[in-house]
Short mmCIF file of C-alpha atoms in Angstrom, two decimals:
data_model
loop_
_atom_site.label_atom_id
_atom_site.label_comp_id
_atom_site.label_asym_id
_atom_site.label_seq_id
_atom_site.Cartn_x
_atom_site.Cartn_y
_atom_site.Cartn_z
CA UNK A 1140 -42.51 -62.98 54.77
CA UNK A 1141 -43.98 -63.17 57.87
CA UNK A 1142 -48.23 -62.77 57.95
CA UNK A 1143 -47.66 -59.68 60.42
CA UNK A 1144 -45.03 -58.44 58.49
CA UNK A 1145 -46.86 -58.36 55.12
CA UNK A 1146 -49.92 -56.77 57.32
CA UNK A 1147 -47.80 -54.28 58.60
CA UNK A 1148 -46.77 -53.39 54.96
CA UNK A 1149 -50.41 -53.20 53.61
CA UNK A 1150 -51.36 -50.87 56.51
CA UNK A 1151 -48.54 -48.86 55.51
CA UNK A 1152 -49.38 -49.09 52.05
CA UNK A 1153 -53.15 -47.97 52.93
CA UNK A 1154 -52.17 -45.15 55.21
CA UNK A 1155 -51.32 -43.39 51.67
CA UNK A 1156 -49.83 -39.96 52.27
CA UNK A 1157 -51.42 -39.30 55.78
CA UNK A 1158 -49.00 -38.52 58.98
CA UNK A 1159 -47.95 -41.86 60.98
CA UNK A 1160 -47.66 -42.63 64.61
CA UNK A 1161 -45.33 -45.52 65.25
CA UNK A 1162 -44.37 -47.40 68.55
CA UNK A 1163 -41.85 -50.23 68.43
CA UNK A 1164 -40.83 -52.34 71.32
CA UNK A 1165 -38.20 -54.48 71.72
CA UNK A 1166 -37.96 -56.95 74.03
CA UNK A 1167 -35.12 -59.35 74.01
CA UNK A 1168 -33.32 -59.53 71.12
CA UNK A 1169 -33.66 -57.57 68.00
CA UNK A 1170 -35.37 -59.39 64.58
CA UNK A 1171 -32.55 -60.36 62.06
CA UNK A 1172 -32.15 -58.29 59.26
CA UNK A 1173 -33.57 -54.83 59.69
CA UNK A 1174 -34.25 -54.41 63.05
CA UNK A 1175 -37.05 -51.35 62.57
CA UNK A 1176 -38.86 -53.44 59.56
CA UNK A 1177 -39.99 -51.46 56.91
CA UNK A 1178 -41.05 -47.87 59.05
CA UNK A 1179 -37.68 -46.08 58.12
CA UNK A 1180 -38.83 -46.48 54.36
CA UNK A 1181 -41.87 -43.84 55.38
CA UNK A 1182 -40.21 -41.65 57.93
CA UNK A 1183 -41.05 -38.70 56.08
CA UNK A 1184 -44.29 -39.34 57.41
CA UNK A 1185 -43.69 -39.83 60.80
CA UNK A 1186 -45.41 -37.35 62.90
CA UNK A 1187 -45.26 -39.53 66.19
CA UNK A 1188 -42.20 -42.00 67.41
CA UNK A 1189 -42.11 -44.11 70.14
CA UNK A 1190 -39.18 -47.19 71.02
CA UNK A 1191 -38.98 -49.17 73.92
CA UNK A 1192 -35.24 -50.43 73.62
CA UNK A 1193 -35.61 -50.59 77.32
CA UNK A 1194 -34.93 -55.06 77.68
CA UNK A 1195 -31.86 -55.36 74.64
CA UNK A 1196 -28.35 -55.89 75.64
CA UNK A 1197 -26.31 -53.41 74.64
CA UNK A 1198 -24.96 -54.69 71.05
CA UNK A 1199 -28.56 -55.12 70.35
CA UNK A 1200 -28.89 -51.16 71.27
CA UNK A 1201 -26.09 -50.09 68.89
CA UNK A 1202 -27.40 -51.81 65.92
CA UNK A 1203 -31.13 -50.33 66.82
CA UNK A 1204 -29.83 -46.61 66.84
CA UNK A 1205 -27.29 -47.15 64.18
CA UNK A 1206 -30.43 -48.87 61.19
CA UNK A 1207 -32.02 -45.61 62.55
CA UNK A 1208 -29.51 -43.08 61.64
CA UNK A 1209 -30.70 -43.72 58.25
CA UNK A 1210 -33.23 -41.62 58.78
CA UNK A 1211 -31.59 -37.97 59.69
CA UNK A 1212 -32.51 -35.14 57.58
CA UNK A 1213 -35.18 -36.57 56.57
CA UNK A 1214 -38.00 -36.29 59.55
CA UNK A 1215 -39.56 -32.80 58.44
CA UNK A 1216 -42.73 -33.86 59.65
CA UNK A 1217 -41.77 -35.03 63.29
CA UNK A 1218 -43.23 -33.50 66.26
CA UNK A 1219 -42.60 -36.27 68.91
CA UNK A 1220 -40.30 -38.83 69.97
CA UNK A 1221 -39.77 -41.05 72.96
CA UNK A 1222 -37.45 -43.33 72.83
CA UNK A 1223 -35.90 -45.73 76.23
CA UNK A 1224 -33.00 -47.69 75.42
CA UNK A 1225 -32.46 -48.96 79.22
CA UNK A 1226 -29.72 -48.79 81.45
CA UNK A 1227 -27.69 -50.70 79.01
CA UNK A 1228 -28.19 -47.92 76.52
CA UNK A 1229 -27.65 -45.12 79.13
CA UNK A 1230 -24.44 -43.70 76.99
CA UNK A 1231 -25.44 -44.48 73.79
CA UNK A 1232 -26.20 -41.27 70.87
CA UNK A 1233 -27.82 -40.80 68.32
CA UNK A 1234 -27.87 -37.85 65.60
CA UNK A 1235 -31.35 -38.94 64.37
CA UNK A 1236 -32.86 -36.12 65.09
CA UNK A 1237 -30.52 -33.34 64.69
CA UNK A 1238 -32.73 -32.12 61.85
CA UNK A 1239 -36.29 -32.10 62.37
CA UNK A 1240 -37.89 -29.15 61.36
CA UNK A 1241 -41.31 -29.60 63.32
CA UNK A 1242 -39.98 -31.77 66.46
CA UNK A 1243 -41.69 -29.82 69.55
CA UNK A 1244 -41.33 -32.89 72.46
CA UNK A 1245 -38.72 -35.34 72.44
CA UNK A 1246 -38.41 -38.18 75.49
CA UNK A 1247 -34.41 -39.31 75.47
CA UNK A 1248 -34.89 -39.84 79.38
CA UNK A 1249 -31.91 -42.36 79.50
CA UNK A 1250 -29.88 -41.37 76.46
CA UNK A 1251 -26.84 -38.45 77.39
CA UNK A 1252 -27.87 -35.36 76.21
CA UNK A 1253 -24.34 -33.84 75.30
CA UNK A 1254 -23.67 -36.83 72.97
CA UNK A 1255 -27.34 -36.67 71.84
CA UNK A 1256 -27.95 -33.48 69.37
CA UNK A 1257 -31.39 -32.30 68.58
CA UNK A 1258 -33.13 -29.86 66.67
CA UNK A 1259 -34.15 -27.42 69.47
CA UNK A 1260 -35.51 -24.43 66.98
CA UNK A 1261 -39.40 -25.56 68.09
CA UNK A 1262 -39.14 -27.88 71.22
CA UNK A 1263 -40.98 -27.39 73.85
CA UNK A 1264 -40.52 -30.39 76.30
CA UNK A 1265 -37.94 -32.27 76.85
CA UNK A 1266 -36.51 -35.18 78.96
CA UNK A 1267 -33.12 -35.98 78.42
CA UNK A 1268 -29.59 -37.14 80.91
CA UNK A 1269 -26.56 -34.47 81.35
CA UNK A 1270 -23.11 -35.63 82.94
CA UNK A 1271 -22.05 -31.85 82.49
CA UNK A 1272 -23.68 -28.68 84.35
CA UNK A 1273 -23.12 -26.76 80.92
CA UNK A 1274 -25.48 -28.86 79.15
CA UNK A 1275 -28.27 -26.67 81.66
CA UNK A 1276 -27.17 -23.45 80.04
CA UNK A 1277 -27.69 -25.05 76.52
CA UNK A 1278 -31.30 -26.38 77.33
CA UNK A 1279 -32.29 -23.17 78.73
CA UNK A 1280 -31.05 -21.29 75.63
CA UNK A 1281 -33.78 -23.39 73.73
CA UNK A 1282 -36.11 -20.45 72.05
CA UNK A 1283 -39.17 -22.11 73.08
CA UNK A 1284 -38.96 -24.67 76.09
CA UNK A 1285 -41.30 -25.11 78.28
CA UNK A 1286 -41.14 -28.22 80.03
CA UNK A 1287 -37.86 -29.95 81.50
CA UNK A 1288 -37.17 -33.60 82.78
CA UNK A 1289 -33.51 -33.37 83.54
CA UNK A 1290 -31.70 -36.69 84.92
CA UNK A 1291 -28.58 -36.13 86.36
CA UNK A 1292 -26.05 -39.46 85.54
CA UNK A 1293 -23.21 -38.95 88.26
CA UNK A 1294 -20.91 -38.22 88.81
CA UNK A 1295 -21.88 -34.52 86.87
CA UNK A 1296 -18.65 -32.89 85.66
CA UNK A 1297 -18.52 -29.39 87.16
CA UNK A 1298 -17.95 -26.43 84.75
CA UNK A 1299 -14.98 -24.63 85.36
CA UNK A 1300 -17.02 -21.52 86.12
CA UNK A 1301 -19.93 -20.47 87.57
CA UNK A 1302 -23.09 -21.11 85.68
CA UNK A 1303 -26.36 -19.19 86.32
CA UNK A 1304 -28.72 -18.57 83.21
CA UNK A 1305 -32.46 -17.34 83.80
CA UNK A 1306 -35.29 -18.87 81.07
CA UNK A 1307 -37.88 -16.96 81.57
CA UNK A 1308 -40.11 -19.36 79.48
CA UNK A 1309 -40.28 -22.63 81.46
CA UNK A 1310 -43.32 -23.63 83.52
CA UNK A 1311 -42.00 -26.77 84.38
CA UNK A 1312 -39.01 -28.28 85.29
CA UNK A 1313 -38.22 -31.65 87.20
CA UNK A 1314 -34.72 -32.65 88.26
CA UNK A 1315 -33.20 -35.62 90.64
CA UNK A 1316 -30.54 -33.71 91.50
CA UNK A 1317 -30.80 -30.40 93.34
CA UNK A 1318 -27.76 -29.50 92.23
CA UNK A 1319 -29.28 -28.25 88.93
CA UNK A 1320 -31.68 -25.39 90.95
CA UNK A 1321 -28.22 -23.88 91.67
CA UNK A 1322 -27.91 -23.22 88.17
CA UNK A 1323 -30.67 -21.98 87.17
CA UNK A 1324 -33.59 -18.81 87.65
CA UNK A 1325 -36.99 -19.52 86.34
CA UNK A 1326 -39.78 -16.62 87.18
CA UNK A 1327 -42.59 -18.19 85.10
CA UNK A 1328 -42.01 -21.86 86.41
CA UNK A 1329 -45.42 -23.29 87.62
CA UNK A 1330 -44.72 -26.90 88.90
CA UNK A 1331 -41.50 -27.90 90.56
CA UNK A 1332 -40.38 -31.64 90.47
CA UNK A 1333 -37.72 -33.11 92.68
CA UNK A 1334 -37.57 -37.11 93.42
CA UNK A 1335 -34.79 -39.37 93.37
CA UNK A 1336 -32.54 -37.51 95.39
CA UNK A 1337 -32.15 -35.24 98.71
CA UNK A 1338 -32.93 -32.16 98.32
CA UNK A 1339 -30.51 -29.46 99.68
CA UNK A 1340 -32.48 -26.83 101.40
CA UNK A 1341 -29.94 -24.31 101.30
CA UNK A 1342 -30.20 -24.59 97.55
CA UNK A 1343 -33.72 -24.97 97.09
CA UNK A 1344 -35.12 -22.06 99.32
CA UNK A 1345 -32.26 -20.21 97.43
CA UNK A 1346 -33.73 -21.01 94.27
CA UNK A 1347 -37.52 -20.27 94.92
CA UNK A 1348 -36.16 -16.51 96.52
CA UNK A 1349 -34.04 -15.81 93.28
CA UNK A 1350 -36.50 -17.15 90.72
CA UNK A 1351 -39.31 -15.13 92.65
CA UNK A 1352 -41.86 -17.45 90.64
CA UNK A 1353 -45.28 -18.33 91.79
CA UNK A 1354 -45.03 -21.68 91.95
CA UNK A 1355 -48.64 -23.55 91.63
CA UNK A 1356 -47.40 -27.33 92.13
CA UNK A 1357 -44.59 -29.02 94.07
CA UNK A 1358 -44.03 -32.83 93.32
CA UNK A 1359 -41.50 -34.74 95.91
CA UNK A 1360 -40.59 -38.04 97.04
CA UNK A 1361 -38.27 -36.51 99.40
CA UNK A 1362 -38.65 -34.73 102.87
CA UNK A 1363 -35.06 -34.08 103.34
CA UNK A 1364 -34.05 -30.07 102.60
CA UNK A 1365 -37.71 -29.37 102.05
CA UNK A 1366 -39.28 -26.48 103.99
CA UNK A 1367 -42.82 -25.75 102.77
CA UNK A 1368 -42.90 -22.58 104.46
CA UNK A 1369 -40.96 -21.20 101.45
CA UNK A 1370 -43.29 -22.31 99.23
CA UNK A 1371 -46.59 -20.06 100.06
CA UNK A 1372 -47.67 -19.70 96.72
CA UNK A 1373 -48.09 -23.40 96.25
CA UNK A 1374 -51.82 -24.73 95.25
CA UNK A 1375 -51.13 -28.13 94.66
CA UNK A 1376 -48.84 -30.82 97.09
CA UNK A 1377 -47.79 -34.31 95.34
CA UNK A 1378 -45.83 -36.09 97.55
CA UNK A 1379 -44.45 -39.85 96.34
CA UNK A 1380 -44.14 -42.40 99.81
CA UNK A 1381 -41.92 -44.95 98.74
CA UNK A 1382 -39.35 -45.05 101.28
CA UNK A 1383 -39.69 -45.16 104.81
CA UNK A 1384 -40.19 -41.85 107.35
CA UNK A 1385 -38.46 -40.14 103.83
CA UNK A 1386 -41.97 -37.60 103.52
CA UNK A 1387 -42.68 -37.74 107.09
CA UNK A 1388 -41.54 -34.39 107.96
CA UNK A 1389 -43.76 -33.16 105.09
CA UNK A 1390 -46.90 -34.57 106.75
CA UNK A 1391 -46.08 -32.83 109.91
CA UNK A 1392 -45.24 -29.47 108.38
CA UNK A 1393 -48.80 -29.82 107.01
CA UNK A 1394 -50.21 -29.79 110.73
CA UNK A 1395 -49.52 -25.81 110.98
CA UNK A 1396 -52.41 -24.12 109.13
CA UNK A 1397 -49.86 -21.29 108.30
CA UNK A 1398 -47.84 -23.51 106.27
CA UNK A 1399 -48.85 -23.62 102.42
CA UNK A 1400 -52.00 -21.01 103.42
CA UNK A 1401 -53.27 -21.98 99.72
CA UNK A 1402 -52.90 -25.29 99.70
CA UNK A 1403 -56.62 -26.62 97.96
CA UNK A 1404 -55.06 -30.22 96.85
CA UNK A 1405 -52.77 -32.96 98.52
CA UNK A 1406 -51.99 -36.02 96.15
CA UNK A 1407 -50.54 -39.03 97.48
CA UNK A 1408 -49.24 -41.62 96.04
CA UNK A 1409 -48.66 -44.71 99.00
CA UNK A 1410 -47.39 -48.52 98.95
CA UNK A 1411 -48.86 -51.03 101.11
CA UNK A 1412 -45.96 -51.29 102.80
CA UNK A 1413 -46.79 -47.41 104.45
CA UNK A 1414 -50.04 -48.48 106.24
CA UNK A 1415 -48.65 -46.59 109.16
CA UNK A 1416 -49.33 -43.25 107.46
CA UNK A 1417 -52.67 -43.53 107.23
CA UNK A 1418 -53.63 -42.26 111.21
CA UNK A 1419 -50.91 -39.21 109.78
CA UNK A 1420 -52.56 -38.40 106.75
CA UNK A 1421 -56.11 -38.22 108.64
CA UNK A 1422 -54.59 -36.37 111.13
CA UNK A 1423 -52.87 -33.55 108.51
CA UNK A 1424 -56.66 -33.44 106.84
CA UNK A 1425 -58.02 -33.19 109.89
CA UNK A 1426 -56.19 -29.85 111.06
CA UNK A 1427 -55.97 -28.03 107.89
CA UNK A 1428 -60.05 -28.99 107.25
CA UNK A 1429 -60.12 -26.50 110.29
CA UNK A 1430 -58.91 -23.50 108.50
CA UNK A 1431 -59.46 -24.52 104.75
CA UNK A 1432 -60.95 -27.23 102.61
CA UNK A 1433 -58.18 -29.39 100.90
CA UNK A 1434 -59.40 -32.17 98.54
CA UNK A 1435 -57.15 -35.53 98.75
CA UNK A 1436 -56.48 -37.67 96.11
CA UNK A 1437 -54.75 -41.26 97.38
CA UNK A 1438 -53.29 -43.29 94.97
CA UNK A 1439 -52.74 -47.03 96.79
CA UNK A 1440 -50.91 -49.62 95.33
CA UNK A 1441 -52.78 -51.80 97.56
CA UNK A 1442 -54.97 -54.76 96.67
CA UNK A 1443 -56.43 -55.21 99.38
CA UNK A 1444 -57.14 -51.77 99.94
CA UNK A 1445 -55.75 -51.76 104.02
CA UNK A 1446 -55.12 -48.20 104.15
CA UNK A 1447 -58.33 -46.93 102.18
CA UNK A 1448 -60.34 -49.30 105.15
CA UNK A 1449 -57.68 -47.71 107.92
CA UNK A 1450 -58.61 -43.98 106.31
CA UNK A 1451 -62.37 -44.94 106.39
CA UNK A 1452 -62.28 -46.38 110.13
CA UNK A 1453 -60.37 -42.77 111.02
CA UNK A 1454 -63.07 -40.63 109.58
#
């Protein structure tokens, strides 16, 4: 036996009957024999679970979820789990976690929801891939969710008709496919997510007039189909740069004090490679300093911190 093997198995031992968290991550090839080591023999102790599958080839992925369908029926004690099995894992399923009486937050970001089941009697947040628009009307039937992360793997398979369900419990969803908004009414929803994609205005300004929510945050990456004007309610702008003249719309809508009128924070997140936004950023400060006071927050992936010096140099 290996010497962090057998220390593994005396922490284990010591932990006596007390709740565990475990994190496991995988990165090339899985360990002969049982891939997951001893954990599965005290899962009815897990309270915490997270994998990173995310660098095994896909064989490597089967036998991973397969040693932990052991498991099932027997996680009563289980209020999180995040597991990434990769691209290579993308269509994979599990039924792990079909029966898990306390499971409230569960992170299957790349695994396909429909082939995927979960115990959704207490979950509040969840993160998961649909390749059919009816898997929407199944989250949103969840009794208590709260939070949704929903990837979109194309191409989606349509439903055959209509779908339009209203949750009237979720505070926060995020999408990359605008698609989804179609579907869907939300009047509590507090923070809206949409990156990875273009958004459809049509759809969006649709959505924010049908849900009539009062939506406190907006996080994009996108410009494209985004009108701010029809989000007036909004306290709180993320925006993402990370492709180029993609936000720059965004910035410019800023310049009209009338747009977002209770705006009080603008987050940015900004490459290196965007120096050029700095004079526009200063600029959108600048004018809406004039009517209101709007704290920034820059987040520069920037060593050599150009654009904080460019901001500084600007006033």
């Amino acid at each position: 036996m290996s010497v962090r093997r057998s220390i593994q198995k005396q922490s284990l031992r010591r932990s006596g009957s007390h709740p565990l968290s475990i994190a496991l991550t995988f990165k090339r090839t899985l360990p002969k024999g049982q891939p997951a080591g001893h954990f599965p023999q005290y899962c009815a102790r897990w309270r915490f679970m997270k994998i990173d599958a995310s660098g095994l080839p896909s064989r490597d992925v089967d036998a991973l979820l397969q040693q932990l369908s052991v498991v099932s029926r027997k996680l009563s004690l289980l209020e999180e789990v995040c597991i990434d099995v990769g691209t290579n894992g993308l269509l994979r399923s599990t039924d792990t976690f079909a029966v898990a009486d306390s499971l409230r937050r569960v992170d299957l970001r790349r695994s396909v929801l429909f082939q995927t089941p979960i115990d959704e009697r207490r979950l509040t947040h969840l993160s998961a891939t649909l390749t059919h628009l009816s898997d929407v009307e199944h989250i949103m039937s969840f009794p208590s969710i709260t939070e949704c992360h929903i990837s979109v793997y194309r191409p989606i398979f349509q439903s055959s008709s209509p779908i339009r369900v209203t949750n009237e419990r979720n505070i926060w969803f995020s999408t990359n496919d605008t698609q989804i908004l179609d579907t869907v009414t939300l009047p509590t929803l507090q923070t809206l997510r949409i990156a990875g994609c273009r958004a459809e205005s049509d759809v969006l300004t649709a959505f924010i007039l049908r849900s009539a929510c009062k939506l406190q945050s907006f996080v994009t990456d996108t410009s494209s189909g985004v009108r701010l004007d029809d989000l007036s309610s909004v306290k709180k702008l993320t925006v993402h740069v990370n492709r180029e003249n993609i936000v720059f719309s965004l910035f410019h809508q800023l310049m009209c004090p009338r747009t977002l009128p209770r705006l009080c924070e603008l987050a940015i997140t900004i490459s290196p490679n965007f120096v050029m936004y700095a004079k526009t950023v200063v600029d959108v400060l600048r004018k809406r300093m004039e009517t209101q006071a709007v704290s920034l927050m820059l987040m520069c992936a920037d060593h050599d911190s150009r654009i904080i010096k460019q901001l500084k140099h600007m006033g």
